[in-house]
Coordinates of C-alpha atoms in Angstrom, one line a residue:
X25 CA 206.4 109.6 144.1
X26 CA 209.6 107.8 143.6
X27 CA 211.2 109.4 140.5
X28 CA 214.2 110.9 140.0
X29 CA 214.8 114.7 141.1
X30 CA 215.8 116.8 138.0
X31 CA 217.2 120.2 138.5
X32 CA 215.5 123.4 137.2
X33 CA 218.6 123.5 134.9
X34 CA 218.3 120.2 133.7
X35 CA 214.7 120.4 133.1
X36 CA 215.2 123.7 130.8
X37 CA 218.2 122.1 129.0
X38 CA 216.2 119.0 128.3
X39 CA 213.2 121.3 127.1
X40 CA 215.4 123.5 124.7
X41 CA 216.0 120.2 122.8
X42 CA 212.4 119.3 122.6
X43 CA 211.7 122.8 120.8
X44 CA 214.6 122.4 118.3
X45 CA 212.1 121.8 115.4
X46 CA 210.3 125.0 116.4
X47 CA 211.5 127.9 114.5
X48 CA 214.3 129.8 115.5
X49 CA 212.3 133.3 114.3
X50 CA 209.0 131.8 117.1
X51 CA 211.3 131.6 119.8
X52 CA 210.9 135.4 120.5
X53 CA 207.1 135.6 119.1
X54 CA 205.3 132.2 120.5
X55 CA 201.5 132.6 119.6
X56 CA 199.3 130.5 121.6
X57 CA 198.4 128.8 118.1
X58 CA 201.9 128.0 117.3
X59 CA 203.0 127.0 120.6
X60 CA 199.8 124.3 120.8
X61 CA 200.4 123.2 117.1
X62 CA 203.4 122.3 118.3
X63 CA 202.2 120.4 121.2
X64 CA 199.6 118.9 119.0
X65 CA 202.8 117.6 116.7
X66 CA 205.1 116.6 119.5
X67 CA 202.3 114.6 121.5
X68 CA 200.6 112.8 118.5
X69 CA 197.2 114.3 119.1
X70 CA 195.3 117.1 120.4
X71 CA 197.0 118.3 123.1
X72 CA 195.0 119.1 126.3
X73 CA 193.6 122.3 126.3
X74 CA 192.7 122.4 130.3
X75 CA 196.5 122.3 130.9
X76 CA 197.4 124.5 128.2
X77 CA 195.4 127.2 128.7
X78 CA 196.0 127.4 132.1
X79 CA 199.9 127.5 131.5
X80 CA 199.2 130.4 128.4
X81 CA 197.7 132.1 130.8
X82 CA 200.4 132.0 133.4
X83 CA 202.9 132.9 130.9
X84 CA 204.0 136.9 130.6
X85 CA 202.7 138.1 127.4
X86 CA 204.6 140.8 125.1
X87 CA 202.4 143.7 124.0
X88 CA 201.0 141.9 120.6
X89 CA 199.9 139.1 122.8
X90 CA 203.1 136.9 122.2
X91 CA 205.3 135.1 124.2
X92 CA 209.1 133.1 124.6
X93 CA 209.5 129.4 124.3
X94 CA 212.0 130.4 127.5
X95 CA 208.3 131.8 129.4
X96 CA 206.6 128.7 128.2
X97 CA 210.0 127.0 130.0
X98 CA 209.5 128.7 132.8
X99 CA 205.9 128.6 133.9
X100 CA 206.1 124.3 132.7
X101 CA 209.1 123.4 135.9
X102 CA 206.4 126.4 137.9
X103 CA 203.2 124.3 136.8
X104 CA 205.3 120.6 137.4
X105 CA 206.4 121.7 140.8
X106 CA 203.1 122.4 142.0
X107 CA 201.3 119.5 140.7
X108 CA 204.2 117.5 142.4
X109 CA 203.8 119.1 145.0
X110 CA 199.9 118.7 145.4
X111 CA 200.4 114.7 144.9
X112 CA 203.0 114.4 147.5
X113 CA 200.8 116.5 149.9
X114 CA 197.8 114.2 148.4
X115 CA 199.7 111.0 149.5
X116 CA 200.5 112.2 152.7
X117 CA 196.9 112.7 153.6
X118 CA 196.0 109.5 152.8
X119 CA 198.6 108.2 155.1
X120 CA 196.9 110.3 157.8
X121 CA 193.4 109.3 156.9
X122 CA 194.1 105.6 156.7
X123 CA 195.8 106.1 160.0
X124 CA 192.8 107.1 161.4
X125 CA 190.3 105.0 160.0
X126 CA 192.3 101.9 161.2
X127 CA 191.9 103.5 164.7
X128 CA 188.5 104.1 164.5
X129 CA 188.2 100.7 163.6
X130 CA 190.0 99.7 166.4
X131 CA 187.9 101.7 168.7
X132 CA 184.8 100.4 167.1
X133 CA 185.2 96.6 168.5
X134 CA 185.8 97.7 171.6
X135 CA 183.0 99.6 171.4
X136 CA 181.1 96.8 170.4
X137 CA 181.5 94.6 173.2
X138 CA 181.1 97.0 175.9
X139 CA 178.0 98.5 174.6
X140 CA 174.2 97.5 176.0
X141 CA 171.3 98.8 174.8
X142 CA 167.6 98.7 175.7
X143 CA 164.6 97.9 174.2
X144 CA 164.4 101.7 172.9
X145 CA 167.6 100.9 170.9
X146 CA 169.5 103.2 173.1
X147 CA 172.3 102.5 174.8
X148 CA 173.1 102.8 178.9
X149 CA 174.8 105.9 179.3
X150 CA 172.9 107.6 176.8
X151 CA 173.6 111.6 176.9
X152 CA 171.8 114.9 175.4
X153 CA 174.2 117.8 175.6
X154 CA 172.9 121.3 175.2
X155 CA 175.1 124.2 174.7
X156 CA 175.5 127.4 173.7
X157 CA 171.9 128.7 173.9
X158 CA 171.5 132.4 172.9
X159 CA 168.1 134.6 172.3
X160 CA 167.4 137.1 169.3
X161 CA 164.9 140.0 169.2
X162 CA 163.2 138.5 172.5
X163 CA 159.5 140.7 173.4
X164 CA 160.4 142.6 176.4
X165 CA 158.2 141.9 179.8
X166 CA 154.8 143.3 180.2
X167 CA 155.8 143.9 184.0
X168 CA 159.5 144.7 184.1
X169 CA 161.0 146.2 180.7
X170 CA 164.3 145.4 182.3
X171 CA 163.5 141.7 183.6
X172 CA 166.7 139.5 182.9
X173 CA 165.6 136.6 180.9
X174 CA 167.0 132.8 181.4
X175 CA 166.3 129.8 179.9
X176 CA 164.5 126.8 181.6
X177 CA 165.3 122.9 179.6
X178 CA 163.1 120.6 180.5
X179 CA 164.0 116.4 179.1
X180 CA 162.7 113.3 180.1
X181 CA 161.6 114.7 183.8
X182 CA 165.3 116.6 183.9
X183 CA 165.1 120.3 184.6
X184 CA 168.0 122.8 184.4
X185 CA 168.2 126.6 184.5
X186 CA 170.7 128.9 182.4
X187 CA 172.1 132.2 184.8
X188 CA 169.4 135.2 184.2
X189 CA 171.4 137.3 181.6
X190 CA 171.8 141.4 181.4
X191 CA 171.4 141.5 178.0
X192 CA 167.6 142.1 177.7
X193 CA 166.5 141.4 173.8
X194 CA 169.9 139.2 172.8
X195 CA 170.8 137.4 175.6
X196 CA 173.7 134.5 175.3
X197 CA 174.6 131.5 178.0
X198 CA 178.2 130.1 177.4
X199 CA 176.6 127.3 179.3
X200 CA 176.6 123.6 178.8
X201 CA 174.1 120.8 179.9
X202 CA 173.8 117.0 179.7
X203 CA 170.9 115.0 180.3
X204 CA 170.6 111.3 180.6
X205 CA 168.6 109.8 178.6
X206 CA 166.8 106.6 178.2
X207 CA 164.3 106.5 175.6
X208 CA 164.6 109.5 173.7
X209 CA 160.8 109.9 173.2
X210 CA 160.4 112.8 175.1
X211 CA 160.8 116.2 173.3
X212 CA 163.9 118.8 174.5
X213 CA 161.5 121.7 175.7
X214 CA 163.2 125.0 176.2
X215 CA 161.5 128.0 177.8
X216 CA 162.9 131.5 178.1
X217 CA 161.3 133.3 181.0
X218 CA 161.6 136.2 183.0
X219 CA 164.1 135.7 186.6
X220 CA 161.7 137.6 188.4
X221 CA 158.3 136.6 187.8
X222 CA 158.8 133.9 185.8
X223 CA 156.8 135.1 182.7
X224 CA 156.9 133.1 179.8
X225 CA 158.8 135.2 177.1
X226 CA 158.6 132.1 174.7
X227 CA 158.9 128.5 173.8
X228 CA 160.0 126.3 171.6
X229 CA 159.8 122.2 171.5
X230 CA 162.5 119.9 169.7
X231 CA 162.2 116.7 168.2
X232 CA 165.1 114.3 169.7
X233 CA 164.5 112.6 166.4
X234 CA 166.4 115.2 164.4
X235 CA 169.5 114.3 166.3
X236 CA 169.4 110.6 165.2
X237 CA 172.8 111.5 163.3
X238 CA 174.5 111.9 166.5
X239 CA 176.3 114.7 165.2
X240 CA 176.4 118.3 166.6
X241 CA 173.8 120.0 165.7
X242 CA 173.3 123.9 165.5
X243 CA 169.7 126.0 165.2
X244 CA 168.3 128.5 165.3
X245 CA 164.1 127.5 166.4
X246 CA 161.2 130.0 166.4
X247 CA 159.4 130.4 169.7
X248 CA 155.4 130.6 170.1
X249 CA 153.4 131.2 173.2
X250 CA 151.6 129.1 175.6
X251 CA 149.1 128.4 173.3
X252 CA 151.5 127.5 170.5
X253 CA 150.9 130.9 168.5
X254 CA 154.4 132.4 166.8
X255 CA 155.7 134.9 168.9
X256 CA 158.6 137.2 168.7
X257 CA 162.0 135.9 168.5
X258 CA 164.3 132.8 168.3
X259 CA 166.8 130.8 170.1
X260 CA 169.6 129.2 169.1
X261 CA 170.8 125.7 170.8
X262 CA 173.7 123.5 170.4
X263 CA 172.4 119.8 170.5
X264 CA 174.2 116.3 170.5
X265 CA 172.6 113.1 171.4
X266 CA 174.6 110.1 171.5
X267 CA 172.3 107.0 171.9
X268 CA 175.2 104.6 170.7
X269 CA 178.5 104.6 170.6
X270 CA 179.0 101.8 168.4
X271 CA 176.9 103.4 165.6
X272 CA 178.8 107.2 166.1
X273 CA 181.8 105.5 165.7
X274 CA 180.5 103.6 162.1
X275 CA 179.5 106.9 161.1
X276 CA 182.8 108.3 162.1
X277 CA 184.9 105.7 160.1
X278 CA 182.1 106.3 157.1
X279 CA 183.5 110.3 157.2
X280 CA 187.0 108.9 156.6
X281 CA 185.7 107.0 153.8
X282 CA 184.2 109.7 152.1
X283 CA 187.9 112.6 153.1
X284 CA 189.8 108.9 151.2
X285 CA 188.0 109.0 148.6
X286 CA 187.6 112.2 147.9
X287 CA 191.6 112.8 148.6
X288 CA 192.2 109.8 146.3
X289 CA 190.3 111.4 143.5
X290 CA 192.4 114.8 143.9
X291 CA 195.5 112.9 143.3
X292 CA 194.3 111.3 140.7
X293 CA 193.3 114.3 139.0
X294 CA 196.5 115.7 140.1
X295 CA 198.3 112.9 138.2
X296 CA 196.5 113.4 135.0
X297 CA 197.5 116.9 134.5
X298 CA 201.1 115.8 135.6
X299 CA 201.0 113.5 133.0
X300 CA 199.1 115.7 130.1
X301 CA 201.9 118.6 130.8
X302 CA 204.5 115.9 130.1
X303 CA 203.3 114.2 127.6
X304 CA 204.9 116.3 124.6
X305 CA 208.2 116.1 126.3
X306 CA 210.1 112.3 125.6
X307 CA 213.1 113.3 126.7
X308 CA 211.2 114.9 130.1
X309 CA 209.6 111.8 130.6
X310 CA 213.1 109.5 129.8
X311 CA 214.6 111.1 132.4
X312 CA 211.9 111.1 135.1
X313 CA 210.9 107.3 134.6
X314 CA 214.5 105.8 133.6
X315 CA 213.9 101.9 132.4
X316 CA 210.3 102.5 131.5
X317 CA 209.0 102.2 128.3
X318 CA 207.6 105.5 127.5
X319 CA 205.3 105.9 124.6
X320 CA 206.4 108.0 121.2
X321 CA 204.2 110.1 119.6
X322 CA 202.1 107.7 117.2
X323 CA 202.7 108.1 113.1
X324 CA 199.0 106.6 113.0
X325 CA 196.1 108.2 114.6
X326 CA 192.9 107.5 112.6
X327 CA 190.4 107.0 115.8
X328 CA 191.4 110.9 116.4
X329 CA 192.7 112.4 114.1
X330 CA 191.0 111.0 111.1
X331 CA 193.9 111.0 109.3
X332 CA 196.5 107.8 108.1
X333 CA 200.1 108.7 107.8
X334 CA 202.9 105.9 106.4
X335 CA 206.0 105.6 108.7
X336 CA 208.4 107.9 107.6
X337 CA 211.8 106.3 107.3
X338 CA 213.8 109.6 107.8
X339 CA 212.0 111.5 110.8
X340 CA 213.7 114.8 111.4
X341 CA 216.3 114.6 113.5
X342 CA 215.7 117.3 116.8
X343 CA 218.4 120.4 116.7
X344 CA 219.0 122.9 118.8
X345 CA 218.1 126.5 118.3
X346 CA 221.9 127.6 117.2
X347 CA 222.2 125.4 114.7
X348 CA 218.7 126.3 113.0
X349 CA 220.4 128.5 110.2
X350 CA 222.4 125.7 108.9
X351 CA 218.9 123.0 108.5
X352 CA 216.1 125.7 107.8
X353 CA 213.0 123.9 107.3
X354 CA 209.8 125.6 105.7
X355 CA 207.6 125.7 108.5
X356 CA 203.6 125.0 107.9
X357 CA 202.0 127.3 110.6
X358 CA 198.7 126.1 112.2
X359 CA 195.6 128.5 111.4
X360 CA 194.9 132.0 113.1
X361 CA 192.7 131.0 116.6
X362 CA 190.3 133.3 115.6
X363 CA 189.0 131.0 112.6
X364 CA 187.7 129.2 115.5
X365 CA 184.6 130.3 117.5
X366 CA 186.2 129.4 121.2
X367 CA 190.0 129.1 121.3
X368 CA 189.0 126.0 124.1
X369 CA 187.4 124.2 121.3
X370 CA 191.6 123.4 120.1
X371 CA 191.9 120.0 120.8
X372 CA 188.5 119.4 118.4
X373 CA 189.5 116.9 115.5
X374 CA 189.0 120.1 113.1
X375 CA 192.1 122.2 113.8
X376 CA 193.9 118.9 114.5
X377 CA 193.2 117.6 111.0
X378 CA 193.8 121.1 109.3
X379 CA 197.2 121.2 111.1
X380 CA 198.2 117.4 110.7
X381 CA 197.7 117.9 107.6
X382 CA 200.6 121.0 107.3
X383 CA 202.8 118.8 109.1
X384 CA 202.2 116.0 106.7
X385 CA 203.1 117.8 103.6
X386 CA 206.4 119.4 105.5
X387 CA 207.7 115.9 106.6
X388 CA 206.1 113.0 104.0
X389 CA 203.7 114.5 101.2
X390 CA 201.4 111.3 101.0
X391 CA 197.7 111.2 99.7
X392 CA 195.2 111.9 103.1
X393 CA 191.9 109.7 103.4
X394 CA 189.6 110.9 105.5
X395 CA 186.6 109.3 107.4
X396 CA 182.9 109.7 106.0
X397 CA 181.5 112.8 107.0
X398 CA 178.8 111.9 110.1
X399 CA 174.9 111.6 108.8
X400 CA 173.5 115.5 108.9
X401 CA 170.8 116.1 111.9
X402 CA 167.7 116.5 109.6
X403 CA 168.0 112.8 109.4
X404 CA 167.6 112.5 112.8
X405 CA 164.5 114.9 113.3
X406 CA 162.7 113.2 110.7
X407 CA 162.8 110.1 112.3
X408 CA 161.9 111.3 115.2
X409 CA 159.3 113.4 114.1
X410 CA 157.7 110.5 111.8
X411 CA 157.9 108.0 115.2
X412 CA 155.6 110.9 116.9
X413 CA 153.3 111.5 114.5
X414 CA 152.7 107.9 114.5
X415 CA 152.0 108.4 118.2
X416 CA 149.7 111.5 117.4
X417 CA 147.7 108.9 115.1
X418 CA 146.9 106.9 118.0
X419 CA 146.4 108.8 120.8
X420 CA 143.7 111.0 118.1
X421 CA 141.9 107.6 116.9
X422 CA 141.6 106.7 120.7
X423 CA 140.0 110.1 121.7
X424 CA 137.9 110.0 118.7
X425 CA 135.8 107.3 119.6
X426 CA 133.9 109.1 122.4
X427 CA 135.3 112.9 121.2
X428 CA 134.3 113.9 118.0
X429 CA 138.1 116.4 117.1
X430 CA 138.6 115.3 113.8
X431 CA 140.8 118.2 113.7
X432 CA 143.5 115.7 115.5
X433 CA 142.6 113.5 112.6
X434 CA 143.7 116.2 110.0
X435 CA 146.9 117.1 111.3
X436 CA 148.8 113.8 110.7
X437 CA 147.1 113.3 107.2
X438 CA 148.7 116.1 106.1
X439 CA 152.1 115.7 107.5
X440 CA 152.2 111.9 105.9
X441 CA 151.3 113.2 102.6
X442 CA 153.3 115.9 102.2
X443 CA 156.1 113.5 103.8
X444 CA 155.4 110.7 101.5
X445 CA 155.0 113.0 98.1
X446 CA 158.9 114.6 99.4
X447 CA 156.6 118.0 99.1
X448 CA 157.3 118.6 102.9
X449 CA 158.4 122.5 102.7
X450 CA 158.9 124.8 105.3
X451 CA 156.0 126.5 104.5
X452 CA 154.0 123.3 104.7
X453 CA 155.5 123.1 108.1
X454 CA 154.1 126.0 109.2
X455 CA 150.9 125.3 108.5
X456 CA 150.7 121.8 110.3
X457 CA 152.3 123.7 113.3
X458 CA 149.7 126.5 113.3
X459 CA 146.8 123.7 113.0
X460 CA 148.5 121.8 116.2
X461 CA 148.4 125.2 117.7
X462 CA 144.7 125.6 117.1
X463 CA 144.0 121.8 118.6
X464 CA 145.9 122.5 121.5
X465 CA 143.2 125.7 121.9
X466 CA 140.8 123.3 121.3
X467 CA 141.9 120.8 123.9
X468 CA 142.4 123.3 127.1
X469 CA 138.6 124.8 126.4
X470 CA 137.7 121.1 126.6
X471 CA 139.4 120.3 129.2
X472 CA 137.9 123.0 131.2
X473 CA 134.4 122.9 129.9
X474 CA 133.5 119.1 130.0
X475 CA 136.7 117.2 131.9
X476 CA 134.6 117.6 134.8
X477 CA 131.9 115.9 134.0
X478 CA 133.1 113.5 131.7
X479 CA 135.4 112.5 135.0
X480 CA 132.1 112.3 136.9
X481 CA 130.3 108.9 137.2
X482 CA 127.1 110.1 137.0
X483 CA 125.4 110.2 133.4
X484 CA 123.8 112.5 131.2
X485 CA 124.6 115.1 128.7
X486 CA 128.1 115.2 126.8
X487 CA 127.5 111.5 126.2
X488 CA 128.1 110.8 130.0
X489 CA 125.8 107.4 129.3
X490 CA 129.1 105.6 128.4
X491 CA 131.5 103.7 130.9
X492 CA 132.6 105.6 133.4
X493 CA 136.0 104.2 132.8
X494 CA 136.3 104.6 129.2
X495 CA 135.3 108.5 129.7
X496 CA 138.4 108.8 132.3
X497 CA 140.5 107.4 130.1
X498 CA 140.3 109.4 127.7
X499 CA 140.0 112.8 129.7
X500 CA 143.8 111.4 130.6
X501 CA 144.6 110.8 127.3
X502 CA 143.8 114.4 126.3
X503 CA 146.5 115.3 129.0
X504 CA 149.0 113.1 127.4
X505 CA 147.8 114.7 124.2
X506 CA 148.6 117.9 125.3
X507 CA 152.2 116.7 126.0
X508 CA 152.7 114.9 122.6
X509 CA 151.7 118.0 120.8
X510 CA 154.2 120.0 122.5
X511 CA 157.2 117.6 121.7
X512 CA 155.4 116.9 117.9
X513 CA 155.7 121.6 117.8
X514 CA 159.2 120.9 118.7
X515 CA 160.3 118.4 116.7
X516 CA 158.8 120.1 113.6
X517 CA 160.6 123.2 114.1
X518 CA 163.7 121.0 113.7
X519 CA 162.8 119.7 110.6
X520 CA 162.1 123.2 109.5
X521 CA 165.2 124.3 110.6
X522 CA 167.2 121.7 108.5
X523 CA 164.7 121.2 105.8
X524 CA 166.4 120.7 102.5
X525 CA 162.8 121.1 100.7
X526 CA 162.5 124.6 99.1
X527 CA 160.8 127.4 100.3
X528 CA 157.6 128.4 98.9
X529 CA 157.9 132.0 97.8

């Protein structure tokens, strides 16, 4: 980043002067609720609470929980160094990654006209490399308890042996083994047997498929016998197939893709805080962007803060802490954070508002309009409650006309009337829920009792002699039923919740 480098003495002078409205009596006693209404004032709006928090917390603490604006000085040059810090480290990284990239890309077109492949789609030259194989909890042998086991690979009509091993139930071979290979069809078949006799200890079989990555892959597999039954113990095997160069290296350069992105999205986020922790600060900012136009605290904020404010043509003029006796202000502080159910909830328009508005009457008293309060959520739930009981209409005529229920009938007629007469209590709820309740009852001993046969082609009782199709349908549509008298139970206990009706006593 190439912006100026302030000293850690410049940087506290310059934020001395952006506290000079605070206080001189909060200097020594800086709550968290008067250092963020302060923030809130000095940056326009809400100030972010992510950064905040995170620097209140860093901040040594008196024993009633207060603080110093000269702590709050402190941990801010801490907090800007680091996030500095990160970025450069950040842009550094992507240097490195991009370097890389271009010489994968490089390496890729050379690649690229070298490489021939066959009719398998794998290329000449083709390799399986198997490493690191190790045994756990083998079964020891039924002739020799103390046999030393090996392992026997077996690829494409290749065959290679590990060294027997002393370890009789955990065995390991530091070993490594390449096969050619030219169709990969074949499975990798690993046997661990006995050095003496040549018992069979185990088995396992793998896939080449699962190496279609071309990437290093580590396992653990379960071995069976020779008849394929599981048998005691596993082996582990370090596997890498690479059946084209050309398409390992495009995965390669897709890795440094992903690392730039993901690097690019760090320093953006890096940025962002940078920016958040600096944005009270104009005098911060003048200095560390010199010629820019940086961007004053707005007098207007309706979109967040609800709240219009005239420009003030005598804005305070900023002091510094010595000469605070001579141009005492009254000072308006914001409210205790315990009015508030979560202190993180600070930068919600409602503690902005209340303390804009104790701002407003210290610097320009001036009438406050505010924005119509949002519709209540009982609107909402009756809406949606009324759009699925329209559904629940439907679906119940539907069913009807081969399912006598006109229980499903009743339930909507009484909703609609009670809706439509605005005698829609919460006791009236109740009773529509608890007759859903018995239709959903009514629906599952359906369901199990007739489904079947109603579902069956064939004809008889039940009033099986209709068309097969029509009786499927509707054994679906008492499913779907089932499902829309769930959500209908649901959205009723939301209009119960924030009925305005009165209760029935």
């Amino acid at each position: 980043m190439n912006t100026p480098k302030l000293t850690n003495e410049e940087r506290e002078r310059l934020l001395k002067q952006e506290f000079a409205q605070l206080p001189s009596e909060q200097w020594g006693k800086l709550t968290s609720e008067s250092l963020f209404g302060y923030l809130d004032m000095k940056t326009g709006r809400p100030f972010d609470m992510s950064v905040g928090i995170q620097v209140w917390e860093q901040m040594h603490k008196n024993p009633d929980e207060t603080s110093t604006v000269d702590e709050f000085i402190r941990v801010y040059i801490q907090a800007e160094d680091i996030l500095r810090s990160k970025i450069q480290n950040a842009d550094n990284n992507l240097v490195d990654y991009h370097a890389k990239r271009k010489e994968a890309m490089m390496k890729l077109e050379e690649i690229k006209q070298a490489e021939v492949v066959n009719l398998y789609g794998v290329m000449e030259g083709s390799t399986l490399t198997v490493a690191d194989i190790s045994c756990h909890n083998l079964r020891q042998s039924s002739f020799n308890q103390r046999a030393m086991p090996l392992v026997s690979l077996e690829c494409e009509g290749q065959h290679f042996d590990t060294s027997p091993s002393t370890n009789f139930q955990n065995p390991a071979w530091p070993e490594v083994f390449v096969f050619q290979i030219s169709s990969g069809i074949d499975d990798l078949k690993a046997k661990v047997l006995t050095s003496e006799r040549q018992e069979l200890l185990g088995q396992s079989s793998v896939k080449l498929g699962i190496l279609r990555d071309q990437q290093k892959l580590e396992e653990w597999f379960d071995l069976v016998d020779q008849n394929g039954v599981p048998t005691r113990g596993r082996i582990r095997l370090t596997l890498q197939w690479v059946y084209s160069k050309a398409k390992y290296m495009g995965e390669i350069i897709k890795k440094w893709d992903q690392h730039i992105k993901l690097q690019d999205e760090e320093k953006q986020e890096y940025k962002r805080d940078l920016e958040a922790l600096q944005e009270p600060f104009y005098l911060i900012q003048e200095a560390y962007y010199p010629g820019q136009a940086i961007k004053r605290p707005p007098t207007i904020q309706p979109s967040r803060m609800q709240t219009q404010y005239p420009a003030q043509e005598n804005p305070p003029q900023q002091i510094m802490p010595d000469q605070m006796q001579q141009q005492q202000q009254p000072y308006f502080p914001p409210p205790p954070m315990n009015e508030y159910p979560n202190p993180m909830y600070h930068n919600q328009v409602s503690k902005g508002d209340e303390y804009y508005n104790n701002l407003t009457n210290h610097f320009a008293p001036m009438a406050v309009s505010r924005a119509p309060e949002p519709p209540e959520p009982a609107e909402k739930w009756q809406r949606i409650t009324n759009a699925t009981m329209i559904f629940y209409v439907l679906v119940a005529v539907t069913i009807n006309l081969l399912r006598a229920d006109f229980l499903d009938l009743v339930v909507p007629s009484l909703y609609f009337l009670g809706h439509f007469m605005e005698k829609l209590s919460r006791m009236n709820v109740v009773v529509i829920c608890g007759l859903i309740l018995l239709t959903v009852i009514s629906d599952f001993l359906w369901l199990y009792l007739f489904a079947e046969q109603w579902w069956s082609v064939e004809t008889g009782r039940y009033m099986l002699d209709h068309n097969p199709l029509l009786r499927k349908i509707i054994v679906v549509l008492s499913v779907v039923f089932l499902f829309s008298k769930g959500w209908a139970l649901y959205s009723l206990a939301h209009v119960r919740r924030n009925s305005n009706y009165p209760r029935i006593q």
